[in-house]
Amino acid sequence: MRLFSQIERVLYFVHGTLILLCFVGCSQRPAEQGSVPAGNKYATGFQISETDTGIVVEVFQPYQRVCVKEPMRRLGTMSTVQVGFLYALDAMDCLAAVCNPELIYTPIKGNETDMGDSMQPVAERVLQANLDALLAVNYGQYDNIEAARLEKLGVCIIYINEWQEISPLARAEWIRVLGALTGKLHEADHIFEEVESKYKRLKQSSDNHQQVKIMSGNNFHGTWYVPSGKNYLAYLFKDAGALYPFYNEMRETSIPLTVEKTVHYFHDADVWVGAAGNSLDELAAMDEKHTWFNAYKNGRVYNWRKQQLPGGANNFWERGVVHPEEMLEDIIHILNNEPDSLLHFAERLY
């Protein structure tokens, strides 16, 4: 969903007392690919530095350099995760425009400009919102005509690419970018430090669950996609101490398995997380093969819909990204077969 071109430009965007200097181009990141820049603990996709002229935010894919001299007051978000970051920072007053408001779990004022679908926002609505910056996501697909139109009209675009990070804490650390843009960098650092401390404490104190095998995903048209060792879910499984056969499969994308291979690897799995159904009967109706696994037979199947609204808005994608320690705690509770009432985002299927 990369919606904007990489044409190199210099934009001077003035809104009230805000003077934002935004360079966006197709140059490569000035650091070794995959390395953690100075100032970050886990995230590889950005770097923040404080200078005499303001806070400089560098985003690496594609490379951008943003100098923020005053806090931004009007932001547009194209991802619900970005709303989750703003909510955690108590910066919802900066939210001026959103995409797909029906998919936002976090309470919003309701008077934000609806920019339309996140896959192709309506340019006229983006301009109507009079934004300091539009927070976009670099998924690799975009409309060149729409992008050129927005850029020519002076829309400043900043990519928030937390989804490209492979560990839960690296994803959560992107709250620092939102903090830098809204004048709440120190608050963001404090929030992240608390999240990191709780996460590490849970990881260190969790029981050894190496004999508890975990599986994830669903059969989709004959293919079962499971997390690779570089996926944030695999990190959660590992940090919770679960047995998972693909920790060492370090590919960038999910691993596609035939149903036969999935049964081979996971027929004896103790628990199943991320199932698509809302009940065991529904899961069986979707595909009879779902019933072949021990986790199904033993009734230890979970989805991530405990905090999902009827329209599909799910706090798993908002608070869950900001607070991976709560996601880790869910996995630990599931491995221990503890009461459902302890779970934050996961819900047991009956």
CSV table of C-alpha atoms in Angstrom, one decimal:
chain,number,residue,atom,x,y,z
A,1,MET,CA,0.0,0.0,0.0
A,2,ARG,CA,2.8,2.4,-0.8
A,3,LEU,CA,0.6,5.3,-2.1
A,4,PHE,CA,3.2,8.0,-2.9
A,5,SER,CA,6.1,8.3,-5.3
A,6,GLN,CA,9.7,8.6,-4.4
A,7,ILE,CA,10.4,11.8,-6.4
A,8,GLU,CA,13.0,13.8,-4.6
A,9,ARG,CA,11.7,17.0,-3.3
A,10,VAL,CA,12.0,19.8,-0.8
A,11,LEU,CA,8.7,20.9,0.7
A,12,TYR,CA,8.3,24.0,2.9
A,13,PHE,CA,4.9,23.5,4.6
A,14,VAL,CA,3.7,26.2,6.9
A,15,HIS,CA,0.8,25.8,9.3
A,16,GLY,CA,0.5,28.3,12.1
A,17,THR,CA,3.8,28.4,14.0
A,18,LEU,CA,4.9,25.1,12.5
A,19,ILE,CA,7.8,25.1,10.0
A,20,LEU,CA,8.4,21.6,8.7
A,21,LEU,CA,11.3,20.8,6.3
A,22,CYS,CA,10.6,17.5,4.7
A,23,PHE,CA,13.0,15.7,2.3
A,24,VAL,CA,11.6,12.6,0.6
A,25,GLY,CA,13.6,10.7,-2.1
A,26,CYS,CA,14.6,7.3,-3.4
A,27,SER,CA,18.1,7.3,-1.9
A,28,GLN,CA,19.2,4.3,0.3
A,29,ARG,CA,19.3,4.5,4.0
A,30,PRO,CA,22.6,5.7,5.3
A,31,ALA,CA,23.2,2.8,7.6
A,32,GLU,CA,23.8,-0.9,7.1
A,33,GLN,CA,20.6,-2.7,6.2
A,34,GLY,CA,19.1,-4.3,9.3
A,35,SER,CA,21.3,-2.7,11.8
A,36,VAL,CA,19.9,-0.8,14.8
A,37,PRO,CA,20.8,2.9,14.6
A,38,ALA,CA,22.2,4.9,17.5
A,39,GLY,CA,19.5,5.9,19.9
A,40,ASN,CA,17.3,2.9,19.2
A,41,LYS,CA,17.3,-0.3,21.1
A,42,TYR,CA,15.5,-2.6,18.6
A,43,ALA,CA,14.0,-0.8,15.7
A,44,THR,CA,16.0,-0.7,12.4
A,45,GLY,CA,13.7,1.5,10.3
A,46,PHE,CA,14.2,4.9,11.7
A,47,GLN,CA,16.6,7.2,13.6
A,48,ILE,CA,15.9,10.3,15.7
A,49,SER,CA,18.4,13.0,16.7
A,50,GLU,CA,17.9,16.3,18.5
A,51,THR,CA,19.7,19.3,17.0
A,52,ASP,CA,19.8,23.0,17.6
A,53,THR,CA,17.2,23.6,14.9
A,54,GLY,CA,14.8,20.9,16.0
A,55,ILE,CA,14.2,17.1,16.1
A,56,VAL,CA,15.4,15.3,13.0
A,57,VAL,CA,13.5,12.1,12.1
A,58,GLU,CA,15.0,9.8,9.5
A,59,VAL,CA,12.9,7.0,8.0
A,60,PHE,CA,14.9,4.5,5.9
A,61,GLN,CA,12.4,2.7,3.5
A,62,PRO,CA,12.2,4.9,1.4
A,63,TYR,CA,14.7,7.3,2.9
A,64,GLN,CA,13.2,10.5,4.3
A,65,ARG,CA,14.6,13.2,6.5
A,66,VAL,CA,12.2,15.3,8.5
A,67,CYS,CA,13.2,18.3,10.7
A,68,VAL,CA,10.4,19.1,13.2
A,69,LYS,CA,10.9,22.6,14.6
A,70,GLU,CA,7.5,22.8,16.3
A,71,PRO,CA,5.0,20.0,17.3
A,72,MET,CA,2.6,18.9,14.5
A,73,ARG,CA,-1.0,19.7,15.3
A,74,ARG,CA,-2.9,18.1,12.4
A,75,LEU,CA,-2.0,14.6,11.3
A,76,GLY,CA,-3.7,12.2,9.0
A,77,THR,CA,-3.4,8.5,9.6
A,78,MET,CA,-3.7,5.7,7.1
A,79,SER,CA,-3.2,2.8,9.5
A,80,THR,CA,-5.0,2.0,12.7
A,81,VAL,CA,-1.7,1.3,14.3
A,82,GLN,CA,-0.8,4.9,14.0
A,83,VAL,CA,-4.0,5.8,15.9
A,84,GLY,CA,-2.9,3.4,18.6
A,85,PHE,CA,0.4,5.2,19.0
A,86,LEU,CA,-1.3,8.6,19.2
A,87,TYR,CA,-3.7,7.3,21.8
A,88,ALA,CA,-0.9,5.9,24.0
A,89,LEU,CA,0.8,9.3,23.8
A,90,ASP,CA,-2.4,11.2,24.8
A,91,ALA,CA,-2.1,13.0,21.5
A,92,MET,CA,-5.4,12.3,19.9
A,93,ASP,CA,-6.1,16.0,19.6
A,94,CYS,CA,-3.5,15.9,16.7
A,95,LEU,CA,-5.7,13.4,14.8
A,96,ALA,CA,-7.4,15.4,12.0
A,97,ALA,CA,-8.0,12.8,9.3
A,98,VAL,CA,-8.3,9.0,9.1
A,99,CYS,CA,-8.8,6.2,6.6
A,100,ASN,CA,-11.5,3.6,7.2
A,101,PRO,CA,-12.8,5.0,10.4
A,102,GLU,CA,-15.1,2.0,10.8
A,103,LEU,CA,-12.0,-0.2,11.4
A,104,ILE,CA,-10.6,2.0,14.2
A,105,TYR,CA,-11.1,0.5,17.7
A,106,THR,CA,-9.7,3.4,19.7
A,107,PRO,CA,-12.4,6.0,20.5
A,108,ILE,CA,-12.0,9.1,18.2
A,109,LYS,CA,-13.8,12.4,18.2
A,110,GLY,CA,-15.8,11.6,15.1
A,111,ASN,CA,-15.2,14.9,13.4
A,112,GLU,CA,-12.0,13.8,11.7
A,113,THR,CA,-11.9,14.0,7.9
A,114,ASP,CA,-12.7,10.6,6.4
A,115,MET,CA,-10.0,10.2,3.7
A,116,GLY,CA,-11.7,7.1,2.3
A,117,ASP,CA,-10.1,3.7,1.9
A,118,SER,CA,-6.5,3.3,3.1
A,119,MET,CA,-5.6,1.5,-0.2
A,120,GLN,CA,-6.4,4.7,-2.2
A,121,PRO,CA,-7.3,7.8,-0.1
A,122,VAL,CA,-9.3,10.5,-1.9
A,123,ALA,CA,-6.9,13.4,-2.7
A,124,GLU,CA,-9.6,16.1,-2.3
A,125,ARG,CA,-10.4,14.9,1.2
A,126,VAL,CA,-6.7,14.8,2.1
A,127,LEU,CA,-6.3,18.4,1.0
A,128,GLN,CA,-9.5,19.4,2.8
A,129,ALA,CA,-8.0,18.2,6.1
A,130,ASN,CA,-5.2,20.8,5.9
A,131,LEU,CA,-2.7,18.4,7.4
A,132,ASP,CA,0.8,19.1,8.7
A,133,ALA,CA,1.6,15.6,7.5
A,134,LEU,CA,0.0,12.4,6.2
A,135,LEU,CA,1.3,9.3,7.9
A,136,ALA,CA,1.5,6.6,5.3
A,137,VAL,CA,2.6,3.0,5.1
A,138,ASN,CA,5.1,1.7,2.6
A,139,TYR,CA,3.6,-1.6,1.4
A,140,GLY,CA,5.0,-1.3,-2.2
A,141,GLN,CA,1.8,-0.6,-4.2
A,142,TYR,CA,0.7,2.9,-5.0
A,143,ASP,CA,-1.1,5.1,-7.5
A,144,ASN,CA,1.4,7.2,-9.3
A,145,ILE,CA,-1.1,9.7,-10.6
A,146,GLU,CA,-2.6,10.2,-7.1
A,147,ALA,CA,0.8,10.4,-5.5
A,148,ALA,CA,2.1,13.0,-8.0
A,149,ARG,CA,-1.1,15.0,-7.5
A,150,LEU,CA,-0.7,15.1,-3.7
A,151,GLU,CA,3.0,15.9,-3.8
A,152,LYS,CA,2.5,18.7,-6.3
A,153,LEU,CA,-0.2,20.2,-4.1
A,154,GLY,CA,2.2,20.2,-1.1
A,155,VAL,CA,1.1,17.3,1.0
A,156,CYS,CA,4.0,16.2,3.3
A,157,ILE,CA,4.1,12.4,3.6
A,158,ILE,CA,5.9,10.5,6.4
A,159,TYR,CA,6.1,6.7,6.3
A,160,ILE,CA,5.4,4.9,9.5
A,161,ASN,CA,6.8,1.4,8.8
A,162,GLU,CA,6.6,-0.4,12.1
A,163,TRP,CA,5.2,-3.5,10.3
A,164,GLN,CA,8.6,-4.0,8.6
A,165,GLU,CA,10.3,-4.7,12.0
A,166,ILE,CA,10.6,-8.3,12.9
A,167,SER,CA,10.4,-8.2,16.7
A,168,PRO,CA,7.5,-7.0,18.9
A,169,LEU,CA,9.7,-4.6,20.8
A,170,ALA,CA,11.1,-3.1,17.6
A,171,ARG,CA,7.5,-2.5,16.4
A,172,ALA,CA,6.6,-0.9,19.6
A,173,GLU,CA,9.6,1.4,19.5
A,174,TRP,CA,8.1,3.3,16.6
A,175,ILE,CA,6.1,5.2,19.2
A,176,ARG,CA,9.2,7.4,19.4
A,177,VAL,CA,8.6,8.6,15.8
A,178,LEU,CA,5.1,9.7,16.7
A,179,GLY,CA,6.4,11.2,19.9
A,180,ALA,CA,9.0,13.2,17.9
A,181,LEU,CA,6.3,14.5,15.5
A,182,THR,CA,3.9,15.6,18.2
A,183,GLY,CA,6.4,17.1,20.6
A,184,LYS,CA,6.1,14.1,23.0
A,185,LEU,CA,9.4,12.3,22.4
A,186,HIS,CA,10.2,12.1,26.1
A,187,GLU,CA,6.8,10.8,26.9
A,188,ALA,CA,7.2,8.2,24.1
A,189,ASP,CA,10.6,7.2,25.6
A,190,HIS,CA,9.0,6.7,29.0
A,191,ILE,CA,6.1,4.6,27.6
A,192,PHE,CA,8.5,2.4,25.6
A,193,GLU,CA,10.8,1.9,28.6
A,194,GLU,CA,7.9,0.7,30.7
A,195,VAL,CA,6.8,-1.6,27.9
A,196,GLU,CA,10.3,-3.0,27.5
A,197,SER,CA,10.7,-3.5,31.2
A,198,LYS,CA,7.5,-5.4,31.5
A,199,TYR,CA,8.2,-7.5,28.4
A,200,LYS,CA,11.7,-8.5,29.6
A,201,ARG,CA,10.4,-9.3,33.0
A,202,LEU,CA,7.7,-11.6,31.6
A,203,LYS,CA,10.2,-13.3,29.3
A,204,GLN,CA,12.7,-13.9,32.1
A,205,SER,CA,10.1,-15.1,34.6
A,206,SER,CA,8.0,-17.3,32.3
A,207,ASP,CA,8.1,-21.0,32.9
A,208,ASN,CA,9.9,-23.2,30.5
A,209,HIS,CA,7.3,-24.3,28.0
A,210,GLN,CA,9.6,-26.2,25.6
A,211,GLN,CA,7.3,-29.2,25.8
A,212,VAL,CA,4.2,-27.1,24.8
A,213,LYS,CA,3.9,-27.0,21.1
A,214,ILE,CA,2.2,-24.1,19.4
A,215,MET,CA,0.7,-23.6,15.9
A,216,SER,CA,-0.7,-20.6,14.1
A,217,GLY,CA,-2.8,-19.7,11.0
A,218,ASN,CA,-5.5,-21.4,9.0
A,219,ASN,CA,-5.9,-23.4,5.7
A,220,PHE,CA,-6.5,-20.9,2.9
A,221,HIS,CA,-7.4,-22.5,-0.5
A,222,GLY,CA,-5.1,-25.4,0.2
A,223,THR,CA,-2.2,-23.4,1.6
A,224,TRP,CA,-1.3,-22.8,5.3
A,225,TYR,CA,0.8,-19.8,6.0
A,226,VAL,CA,2.8,-20.0,9.2
A,227,PRO,CA,5.2,-17.4,10.7
A,228,SER,CA,8.9,-17.7,9.9
A,229,GLY,CA,11.6,-17.2,12.5
A,230,LYS,CA,11.8,-13.5,11.5
A,231,ASN,CA,8.1,-12.9,12.2
A,232,TYR,CA,7.0,-11.0,15.3
A,233,LEU,CA,4.6,-13.8,16.3
A,234,ALA,CA,7.5,-16.3,16.2
A,235,TYR,CA,9.4,-13.9,18.5
A,236,LEU,CA,6.4,-14.0,20.9
A,237,PHE,CA,6.3,-17.8,20.8
A,238,LYS,CA,10.0,-18.0,21.5
A,239,ASP,CA,10.0,-15.4,24.3
A,240,ALA,CA,7.1,-17.3,25.9
A,241,GLY,CA,9.2,-20.5,25.7
A,242,ALA,CA,6.9,-22.5,23.4
A,243,LEU,CA,8.0,-25.3,21.1
A,244,TYR,CA,7.7,-24.1,17.4
A,245,PRO,CA,9.4,-25.9,14.5
A,246,PHE,CA,10.3,-22.9,12.4
A,247,TYR,CA,12.4,-20.7,14.6
A,248,ASN,CA,15.4,-21.2,12.4
A,249,GLU,CA,13.6,-20.6,9.1
A,250,MET,CA,14.7,-16.9,8.8
A,251,ARG,CA,12.9,-15.9,5.6
A,252,GLU,CA,11.3,-12.4,5.2
A,253,THR,CA,7.8,-13.7,4.4
A,254,SER,CA,5.4,-16.2,5.9
A,255,ILE,CA,6.1,-19.9,5.1
A,256,PRO,CA,3.5,-21.5,2.8
A,257,LEU,CA,2.8,-25.1,3.6
A,258,THR,CA,0.6,-27.7,2.0
A,259,VAL,CA,-2.1,-29.1,4.3
A,260,GLU,CA,-0.2,-32.4,4.4
A,261,LYS,CA,3.0,-30.7,5.6
A,262,THR,CA,1.0,-28.6,8.1
A,263,VAL,CA,-0.4,-31.8,9.5
A,264,HIS,CA,3.1,-33.3,9.6
A,265,TYR,CA,4.5,-30.4,11.6
A,266,PHE,CA,1.5,-29.6,13.8
A,267,HIS,CA,-0.8,-32.5,14.2
A,268,ASP,CA,0.5,-32.9,17.8
A,269,ALA,CA,0.4,-29.2,18.6
A,270,ASP,CA,-0.9,-28.5,22.1
A,271,VAL,CA,-2.3,-25.1,21.3
A,272,TRP,CA,-3.4,-23.2,18.2
A,273,VAL,CA,-3.5,-19.4,18.1
A,274,GLY,CA,-4.7,-17.0,15.5
A,275,ALA,CA,-7.6,-19.2,14.3
A,276,ALA,CA,-10.0,-17.5,11.9
A,277,GLY,CA,-13.3,-18.7,13.5
A,278,ASN,CA,-15.3,-17.6,16.5
A,279,SER,CA,-16.2,-21.1,17.6
A,280,LEU,CA,-15.0,-24.6,17.1
A,281,ASP,CA,-18.1,-25.5,15.1
A,282,GLU,CA,-17.5,-22.5,12.8
A,283,LEU,CA,-13.8,-23.5,12.4
A,284,ALA,CA,-14.9,-27.1,11.4
A,285,ALA,CA,-17.5,-25.8,9.0
A,286,MET,CA,-14.9,-23.6,7.3
A,287,ASP,CA,-12.6,-26.6,6.6
A,288,GLU,CA,-13.0,-30.1,8.0
A,289,LYS,CA,-9.2,-30.4,8.0
A,290,HIS,CA,-9.1,-27.9,10.9
A,291,THR,CA,-10.4,-30.8,13.1
A,292,TRP,CA,-7.4,-33.0,12.5
A,293,PHE,CA,-5.1,-31.2,15.0
A,294,ASN,CA,-4.8,-32.2,18.7
A,295,ALA,CA,-5.2,-28.5,19.7
A,296,TYR,CA,-8.7,-28.6,18.1
A,297,LYS,CA,-9.6,-32.0,19.6
A,298,ASN,CA,-8.5,-30.8,23.1
A,299,GLY,CA,-10.3,-27.5,22.7
A,300,ARG,CA,-7.2,-25.3,23.1
A,301,VAL,CA,-7.8,-23.0,20.0
A,302,TYR,CA,-7.7,-19.2,20.2
A,303,ASN,CA,-8.3,-16.3,17.9
A,304,TRP,CA,-7.2,-12.7,18.4
A,305,ARG,CA,-10.7,-11.2,18.6
A,306,LYS,CA,-11.4,-10.6,22.3
A,307,GLN,CA,-11.2,-6.9,21.7
A,308,GLN,CA,-12.9,-6.8,18.3
A,309,LEU,CA,-16.0,-4.8,17.5
A,310,PRO,CA,-18.8,-6.2,15.3
A,311,GLY,CA,-17.7,-4.1,12.3
A,312,GLY,CA,-14.2,-5.6,12.4
A,313,ALA,CA,-12.2,-2.9,14.4
A,314,ASN,CA,-9.7,-4.9,16.5
A,315,ASN,CA,-7.6,-3.5,19.3
A,316,PHE,CA,-5.1,-6.2,18.6
A,317,TRP,CA,-3.7,-4.0,15.8
A,318,GLU,CA,-3.7,-0.8,17.9
A,319,ARG,CA,-3.0,-1.4,21.5
A,320,GLY,CA,-1.4,-4.8,20.8
A,321,VAL,CA,1.4,-3.2,18.7
A,322,VAL,CA,2.0,-0.5,21.3
A,323,HIS,CA,1.9,-3.0,24.2
A,324,PRO,CA,3.6,-6.3,23.0
A,325,GLU,CA,4.1,-7.2,26.7
A,326,GLU,CA,0.3,-7.8,26.8
A,327,MET,CA,0.5,-10.0,23.7
A,328,LEU,CA,3.4,-12.0,25.3
A,329,GLU,CA,1.4,-12.3,28.5
A,330,ASP,CA,-1.5,-13.8,26.5
A,331,ILE,CA,0.8,-16.4,24.9
A,332,ILE,CA,2.1,-17.4,28.4
A,333,HIS,CA,-1.4,-17.7,29.8
A,334,ILE,CA,-2.4,-19.8,26.8
A,335,LEU,CA,0.6,-22.1,27.2
A,336,ASN,CA,-0.3,-22.5,30.9
A,337,ASN,CA,-3.9,-23.2,30.0
A,338,GLU,CA,-5.0,-20.5,32.4
A,339,PRO,CA,-8.4,-18.9,32.7
A,340,ASP,CA,-9.7,-17.0,29.7
A,341,SER,CA,-10.4,-13.9,32.0
A,342,LEU,CA,-6.6,-13.3,32.1
A,343,LEU,CA,-6.3,-12.8,28.4
A,344,HIS,CA,-6.0,-9.3,26.8
A,345,PHE,CA,-6.5,-9.9,23.0
A,346,ALA,CA,-6.8,-13.7,22.6
A,347,GLU,CA,-10.2,-15.5,22.9
A,348,ARG,CA,-10.8,-19.2,23.4
A,349,LEU,CA,-13.0,-20.9,20.9
A,350,TYR,CA,-15.8,-23.1,22.3
